[in-house]
Coordinates of C-alpha atoms in Angstrom, one line a residue:
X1 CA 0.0 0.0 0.0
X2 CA 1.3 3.8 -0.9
X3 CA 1.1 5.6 2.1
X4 CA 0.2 9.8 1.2
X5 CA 3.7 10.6 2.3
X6 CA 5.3 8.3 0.1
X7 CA 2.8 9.4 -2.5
X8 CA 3.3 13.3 -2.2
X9 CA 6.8 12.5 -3.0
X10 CA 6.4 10.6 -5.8
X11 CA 4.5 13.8 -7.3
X12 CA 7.3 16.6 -6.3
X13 CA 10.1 14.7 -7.6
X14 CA 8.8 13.0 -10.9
X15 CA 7.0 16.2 -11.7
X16 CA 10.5 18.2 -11.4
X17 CA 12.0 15.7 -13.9
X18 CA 9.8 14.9 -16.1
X19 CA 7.4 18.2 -15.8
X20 CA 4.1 16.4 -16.0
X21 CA 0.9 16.8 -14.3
X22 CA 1.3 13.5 -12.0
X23 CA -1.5 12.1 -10.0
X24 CA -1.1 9.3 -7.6
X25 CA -3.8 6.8 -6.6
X26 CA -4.4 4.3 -4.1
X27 CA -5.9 0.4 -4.8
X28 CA -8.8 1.8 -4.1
X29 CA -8.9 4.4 -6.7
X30 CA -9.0 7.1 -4.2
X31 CA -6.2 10.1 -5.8
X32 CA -3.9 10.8 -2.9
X33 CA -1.5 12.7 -3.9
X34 CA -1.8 14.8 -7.5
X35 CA -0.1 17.8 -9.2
X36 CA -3.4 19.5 -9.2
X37 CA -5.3 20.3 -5.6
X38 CA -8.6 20.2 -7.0
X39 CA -8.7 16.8 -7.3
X40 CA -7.1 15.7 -4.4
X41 CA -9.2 12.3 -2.4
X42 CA -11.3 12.7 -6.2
X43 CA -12.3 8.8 -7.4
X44 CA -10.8 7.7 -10.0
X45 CA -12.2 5.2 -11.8
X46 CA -9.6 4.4 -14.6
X47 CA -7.7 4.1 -11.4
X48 CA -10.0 1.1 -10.3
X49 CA -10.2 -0.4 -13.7
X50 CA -6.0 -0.8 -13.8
X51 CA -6.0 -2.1 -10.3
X52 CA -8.4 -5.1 -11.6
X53 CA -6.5 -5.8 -14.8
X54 CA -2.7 -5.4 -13.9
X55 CA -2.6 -3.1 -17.0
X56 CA -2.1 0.0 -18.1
X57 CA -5.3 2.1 -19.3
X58 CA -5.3 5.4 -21.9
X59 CA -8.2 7.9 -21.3
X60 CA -9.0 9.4 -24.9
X61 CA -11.5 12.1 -25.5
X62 CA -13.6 9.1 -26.6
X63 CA -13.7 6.5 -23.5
X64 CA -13.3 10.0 -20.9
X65 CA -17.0 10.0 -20.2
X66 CA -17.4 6.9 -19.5
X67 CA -14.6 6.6 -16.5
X68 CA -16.0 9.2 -13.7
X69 CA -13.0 11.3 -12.1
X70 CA -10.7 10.8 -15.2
X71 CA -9.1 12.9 -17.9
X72 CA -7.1 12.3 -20.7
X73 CA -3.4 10.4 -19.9
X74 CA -1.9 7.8 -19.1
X75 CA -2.6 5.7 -16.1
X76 CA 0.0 2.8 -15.0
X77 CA 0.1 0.0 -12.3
X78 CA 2.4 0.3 -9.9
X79 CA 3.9 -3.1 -9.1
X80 CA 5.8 -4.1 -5.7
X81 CA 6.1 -7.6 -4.3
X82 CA 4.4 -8.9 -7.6
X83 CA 1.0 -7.3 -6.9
X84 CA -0.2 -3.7 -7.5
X85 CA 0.1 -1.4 -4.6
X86 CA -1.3 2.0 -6.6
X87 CA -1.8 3.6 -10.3
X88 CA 0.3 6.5 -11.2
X89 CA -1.7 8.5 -13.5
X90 CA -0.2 11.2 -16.1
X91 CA -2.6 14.4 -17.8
X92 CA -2.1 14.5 -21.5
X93 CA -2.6 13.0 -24.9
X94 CA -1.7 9.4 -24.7
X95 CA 0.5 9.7 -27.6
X96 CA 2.5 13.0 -26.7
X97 CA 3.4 11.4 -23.6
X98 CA 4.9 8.3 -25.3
X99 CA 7.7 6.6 -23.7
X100 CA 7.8 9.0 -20.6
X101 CA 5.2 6.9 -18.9
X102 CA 7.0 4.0 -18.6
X103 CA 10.7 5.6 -17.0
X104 CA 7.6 7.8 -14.4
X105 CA 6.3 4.3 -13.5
X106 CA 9.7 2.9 -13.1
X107 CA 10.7 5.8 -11.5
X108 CA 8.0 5.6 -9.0
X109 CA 8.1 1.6 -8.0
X110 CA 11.9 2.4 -7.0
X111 CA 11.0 5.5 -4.8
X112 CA 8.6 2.7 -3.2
X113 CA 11.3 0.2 -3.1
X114 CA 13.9 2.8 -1.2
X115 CA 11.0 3.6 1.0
X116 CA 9.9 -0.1 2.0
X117 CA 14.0 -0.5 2.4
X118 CA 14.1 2.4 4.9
X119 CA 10.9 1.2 6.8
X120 CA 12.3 -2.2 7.3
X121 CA 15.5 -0.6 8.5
X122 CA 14.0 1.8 11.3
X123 CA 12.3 -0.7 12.3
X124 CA 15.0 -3.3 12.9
X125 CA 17.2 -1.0 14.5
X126 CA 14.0 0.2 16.8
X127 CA 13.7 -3.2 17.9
X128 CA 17.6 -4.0 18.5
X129 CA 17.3 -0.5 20.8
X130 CA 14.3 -2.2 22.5
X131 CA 16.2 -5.9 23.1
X132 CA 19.1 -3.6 24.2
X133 CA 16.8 -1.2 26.6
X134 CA 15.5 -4.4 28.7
X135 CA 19.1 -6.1 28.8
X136 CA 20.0 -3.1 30.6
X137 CA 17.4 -3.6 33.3
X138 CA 18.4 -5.1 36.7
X139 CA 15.9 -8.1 35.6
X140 CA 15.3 -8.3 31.9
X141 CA 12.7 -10.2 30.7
X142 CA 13.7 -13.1 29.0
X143 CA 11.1 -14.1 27.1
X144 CA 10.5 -10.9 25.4
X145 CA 14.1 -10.7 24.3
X146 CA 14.0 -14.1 22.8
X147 CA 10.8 -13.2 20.8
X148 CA 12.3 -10.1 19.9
X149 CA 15.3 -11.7 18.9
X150 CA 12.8 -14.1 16.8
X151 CA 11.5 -11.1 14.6
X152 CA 15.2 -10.3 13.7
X153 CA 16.3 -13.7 12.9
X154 CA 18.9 -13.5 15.8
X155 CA 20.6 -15.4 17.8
X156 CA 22.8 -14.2 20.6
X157 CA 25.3 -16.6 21.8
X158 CA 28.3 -16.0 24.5
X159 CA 30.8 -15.1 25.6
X160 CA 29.5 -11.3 25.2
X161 CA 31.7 -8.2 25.8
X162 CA 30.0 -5.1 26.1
X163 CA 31.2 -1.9 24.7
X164 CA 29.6 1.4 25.5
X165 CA 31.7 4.1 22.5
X166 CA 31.2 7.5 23.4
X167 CA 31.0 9.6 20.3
X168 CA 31.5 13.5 20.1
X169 CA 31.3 16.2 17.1
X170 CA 30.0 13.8 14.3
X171 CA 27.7 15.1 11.3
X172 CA 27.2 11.7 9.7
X173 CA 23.8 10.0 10.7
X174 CA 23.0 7.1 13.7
X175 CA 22.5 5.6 11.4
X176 CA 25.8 5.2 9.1
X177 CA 27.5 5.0 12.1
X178 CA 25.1 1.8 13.5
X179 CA 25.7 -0.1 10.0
X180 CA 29.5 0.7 9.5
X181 CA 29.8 -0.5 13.3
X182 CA 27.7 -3.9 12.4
X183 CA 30.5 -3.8 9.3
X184 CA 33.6 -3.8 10.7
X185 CA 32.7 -6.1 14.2
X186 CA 30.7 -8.7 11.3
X187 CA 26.9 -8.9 10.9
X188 CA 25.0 -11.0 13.4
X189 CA 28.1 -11.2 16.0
X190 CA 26.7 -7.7 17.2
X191 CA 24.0 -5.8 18.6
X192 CA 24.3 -2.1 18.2
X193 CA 22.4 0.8 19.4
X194 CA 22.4 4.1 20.8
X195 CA 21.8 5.0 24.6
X196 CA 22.0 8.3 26.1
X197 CA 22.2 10.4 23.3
X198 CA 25.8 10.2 22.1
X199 CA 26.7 7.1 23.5
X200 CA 26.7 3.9 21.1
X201 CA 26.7 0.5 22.8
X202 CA 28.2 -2.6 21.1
X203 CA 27.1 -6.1 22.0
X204 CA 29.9 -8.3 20.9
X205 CA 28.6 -12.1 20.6
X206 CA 30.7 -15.7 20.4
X207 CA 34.1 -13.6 21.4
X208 CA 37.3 -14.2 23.3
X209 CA 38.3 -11.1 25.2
X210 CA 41.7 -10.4 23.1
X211 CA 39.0 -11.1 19.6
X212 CA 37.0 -8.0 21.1
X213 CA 40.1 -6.3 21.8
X214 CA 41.1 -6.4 18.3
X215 CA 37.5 -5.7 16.5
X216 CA 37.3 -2.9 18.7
X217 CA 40.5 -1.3 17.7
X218 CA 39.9 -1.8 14.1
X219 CA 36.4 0.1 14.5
X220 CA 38.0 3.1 16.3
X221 CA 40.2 3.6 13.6
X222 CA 37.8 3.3 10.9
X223 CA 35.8 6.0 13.3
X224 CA 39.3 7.8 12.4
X225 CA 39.0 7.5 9.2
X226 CA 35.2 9.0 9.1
X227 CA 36.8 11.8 11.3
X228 CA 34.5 11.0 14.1
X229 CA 36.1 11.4 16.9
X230 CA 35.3 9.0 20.0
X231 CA 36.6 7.2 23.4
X232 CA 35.5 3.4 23.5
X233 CA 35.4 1.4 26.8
X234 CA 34.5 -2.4 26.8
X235 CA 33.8 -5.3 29.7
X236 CA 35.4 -8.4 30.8
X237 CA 33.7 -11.8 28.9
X238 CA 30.5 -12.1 30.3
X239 CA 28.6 -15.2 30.4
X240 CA 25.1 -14.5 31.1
X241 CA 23.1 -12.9 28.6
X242 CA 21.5 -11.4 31.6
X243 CA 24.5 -9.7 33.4
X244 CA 24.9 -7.3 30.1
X245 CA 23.7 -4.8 32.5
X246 CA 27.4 -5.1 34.7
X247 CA 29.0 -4.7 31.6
X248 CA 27.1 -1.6 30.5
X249 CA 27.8 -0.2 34.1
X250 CA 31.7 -1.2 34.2
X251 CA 32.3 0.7 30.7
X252 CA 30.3 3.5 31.9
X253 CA 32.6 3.6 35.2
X254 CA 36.2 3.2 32.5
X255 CA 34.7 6.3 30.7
X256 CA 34.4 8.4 33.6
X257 CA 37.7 7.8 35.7
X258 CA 40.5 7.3 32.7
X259 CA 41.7 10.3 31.3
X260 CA 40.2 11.8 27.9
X261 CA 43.2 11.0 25.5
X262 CA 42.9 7.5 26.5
X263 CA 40.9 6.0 23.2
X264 CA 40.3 2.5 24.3
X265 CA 39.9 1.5 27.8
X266 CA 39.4 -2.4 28.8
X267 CA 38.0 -2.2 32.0
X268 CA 39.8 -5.1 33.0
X269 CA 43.4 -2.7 32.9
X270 CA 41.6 -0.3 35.3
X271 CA 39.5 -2.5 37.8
X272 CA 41.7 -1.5 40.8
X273 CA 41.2 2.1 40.4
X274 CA 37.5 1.2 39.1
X275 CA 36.7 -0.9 42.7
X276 CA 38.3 2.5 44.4
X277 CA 36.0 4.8 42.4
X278 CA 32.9 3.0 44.1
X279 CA 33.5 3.2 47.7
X280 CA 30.9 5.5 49.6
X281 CA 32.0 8.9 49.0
X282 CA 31.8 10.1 52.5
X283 CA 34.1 7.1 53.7
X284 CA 36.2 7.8 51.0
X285 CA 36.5 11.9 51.5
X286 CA 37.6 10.4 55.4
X287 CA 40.2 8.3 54.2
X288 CA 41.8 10.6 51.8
X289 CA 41.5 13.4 54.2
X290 CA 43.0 11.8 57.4
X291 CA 46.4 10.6 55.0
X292 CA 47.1 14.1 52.9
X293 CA 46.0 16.2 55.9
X294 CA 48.1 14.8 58.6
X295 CA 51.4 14.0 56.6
X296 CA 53.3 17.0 56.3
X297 CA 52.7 18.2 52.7
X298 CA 52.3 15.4 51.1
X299 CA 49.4 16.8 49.1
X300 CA 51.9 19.1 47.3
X301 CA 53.5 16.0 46.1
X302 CA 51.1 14.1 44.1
X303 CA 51.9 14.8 40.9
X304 CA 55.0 13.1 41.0
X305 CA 53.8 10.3 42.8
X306 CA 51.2 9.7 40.0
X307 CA 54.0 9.8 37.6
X308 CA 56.3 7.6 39.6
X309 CA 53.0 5.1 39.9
X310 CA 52.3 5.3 36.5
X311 CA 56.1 4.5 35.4
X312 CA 55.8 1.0 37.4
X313 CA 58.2 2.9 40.2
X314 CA 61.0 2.9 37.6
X315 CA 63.0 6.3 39.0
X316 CA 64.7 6.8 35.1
X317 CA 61.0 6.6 33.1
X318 CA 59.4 9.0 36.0
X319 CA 62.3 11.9 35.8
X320 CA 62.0 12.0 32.0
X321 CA 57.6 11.8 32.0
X322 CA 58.6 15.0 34.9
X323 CA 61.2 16.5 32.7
X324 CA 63.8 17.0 35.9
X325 CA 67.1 15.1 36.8
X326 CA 67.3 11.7 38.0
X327 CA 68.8 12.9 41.6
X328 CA 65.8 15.7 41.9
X329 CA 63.3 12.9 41.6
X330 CA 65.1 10.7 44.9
X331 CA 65.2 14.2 46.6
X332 CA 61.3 14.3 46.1
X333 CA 61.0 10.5 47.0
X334 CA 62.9 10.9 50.0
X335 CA 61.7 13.6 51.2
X336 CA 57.6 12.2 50.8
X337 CA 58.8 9.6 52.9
X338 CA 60.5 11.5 55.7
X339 CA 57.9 13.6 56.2
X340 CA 55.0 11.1 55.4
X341 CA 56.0 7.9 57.1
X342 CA 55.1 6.6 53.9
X343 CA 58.0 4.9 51.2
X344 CA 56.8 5.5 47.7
X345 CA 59.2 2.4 46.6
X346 CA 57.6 0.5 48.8
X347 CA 54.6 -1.8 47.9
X348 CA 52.2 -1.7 50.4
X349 CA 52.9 2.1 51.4
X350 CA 52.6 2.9 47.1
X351 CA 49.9 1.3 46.4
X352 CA 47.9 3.2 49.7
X353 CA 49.3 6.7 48.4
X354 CA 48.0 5.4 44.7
X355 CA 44.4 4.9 46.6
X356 CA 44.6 8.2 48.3
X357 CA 45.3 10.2 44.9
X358 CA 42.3 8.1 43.8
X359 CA 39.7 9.1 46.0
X360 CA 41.5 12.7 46.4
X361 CA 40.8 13.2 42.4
X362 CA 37.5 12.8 42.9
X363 CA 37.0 9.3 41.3
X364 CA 34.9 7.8 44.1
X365 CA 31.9 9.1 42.9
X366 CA 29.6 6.8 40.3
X367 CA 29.0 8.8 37.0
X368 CA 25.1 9.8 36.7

């Protein structure tokens, strides 16, 4: 069936090529969309007659009378699936408009085509962001994902590893993105949607962690190549169709606490800091407070601690991330742990000054 939007369109653009008087009509023989107003929702029985037969029909000046709501022209079938879905009717002598009838009718059944394309499209994507809105709940309702699931000819089997991409300054559509995305991670090994405006999530299906790992990398950089520019965070292997929601949560929580030139974050690399970022704030505020505040200046000192922390306490890699001399650095070290009590090359004293810089930047708070 011709919908009046699909219609209407099928008037504006073949009477801009072909600059004819177009009129669209339904199987019923009702014209829905025309060039001229005054017949709009007119009957039109030639309409009716070519409906019937499958055929095309002329209206001359001598079988006009006999066809109610007709005039002289051309009226077509318009075929889809095998079976006649409207007429396209064209004002004029028959013989004037010739040839032109058939490219308007061709014309027309591939605007329809496009349009049926795009329809089935929306509405497989609305129902992956349906299956994906009720993983996300705390209790998802299994047997409403597998009929879903059904409708889409889909299967999803584990291991899964979510991947939540957060996407910034892009002019391309969702929907390019969604389909390159389904592209370059492979058709039917993914479920892809957006959540939260700007934030794309990935379901990777029947995947070893390292196999995500390297899809994932390969999509960032054809995001590169679109110039869209992103961060991507992605879970552990998760087993259970219905823990998708601890994935979503754990890339959500890798966004927020790694830095914003880190690209790709496997959640996985950053659990420590991660388990740190969820402990009750106000306990967390205590703990942070009582080290920096009664330990000399410490506080003054975390930068290079981070830095020493993040160079795997190697005192060579950490002076040349600071840009100062080797002998500057164990004058820094020393001194924390004079006036600290606590030995930055020790284990168990680093990584408690690595949890206090934690909690002290802030990263004990969940993300809204």
């Amino acid at each position: 069936m011709i919908t009046r939007e699909i219609a209407e369109m099928l008037v504006k653009e073949t009477s801009k090529v072909m600059n004819l008087n177009i009129n669209i009509m339904n199987e019923e023989g009702v014209i829905i969309a025309t060039s001229d107003p005054s017949r709009l929702d007119w009957i039109h029985e030639g309409a009716l007659e070519v409906v019937k037969t499958g055929k095309a029909l002329e209206i001359t000046s001598e079988n006009q009378g006999q066809l109610r709501g007709t005039q002289q022209g051309t009226n077509l079938p318009i075929h889809f699936h095998d079976e006649v879905v409207g007429v396209i009717g064209i004002t004029g002598e028959p013989h004037i408009i010739g040839d032109r009838g058939g490219l308007v009718k061709m014309m027309a059944e591939l605007m329809i085509k496009q349009a049926y394309m795009a329809s089935q499209t929306e509405w497989r994507q609305k129902t992956k962001e349906t299956i994906i809105e009720e993983l996300l709940k705390e209790k998802p309702n299994t047997i409403n994902i597998e009929r879903w699931l059904s409708l889409l000819n889909m299967k999803l089997t584990g291991p899964f590893v979510v991947s939540l991409i957060e996407i910034f300054d892009y002019s391309l559509s969702s929907h390019l993105l969604i389909k390159n995305t389904e592209e370059v991670v492979e058709k039917g090994e993914v479920l892809a949607g957006f959540v939260h405006g700007n934030k794309l999530l990935v379901l990777l299906t029947g995947v070893t962690h390292e196999g995500a790992k390297k899809k994932l990398t390969s999509l960032c950089k054809e995001f590169e190549k679109m110039k869209v520019h992103v961060r991507l965070a992605f879970s552990p292997l998760i087993h259970d169709l219905l823990h998708i929601n601890q994935g979503y949560h754990e890339c959500e929580i890798a966004l927020a606490i790694s830095k914003p030139e880190q690209k790709i974050i496997s959640y996985t690399d950053i659990e420590p800091k991660a388990l740190v970022h969820q402990i009750n704030p106000k306990l967390a505020k205590q703990f942070s407070d009582r080290i920096l505040e009664s330990k000399g200046d410490l506080i003054n000192h975390l930068e290079t601690l981070q830095a020493f922390f993040d160079s795997n306490l190697n005192i060579k890699e950490t002076a040349k991330k600071l840009y100062i001399h080797r002998n500057t650095l164990i004058y820094r070290l020393n001194k924390i742990k004079t006036e600290s009590g606590y030995d930055p090359q020790n284990f168990h004293d680093a990584f408690l000054l690595q949890m206090v810089i934690w909690l002290h930047n802030g990263t004990s708070s969940p993300p809204q």
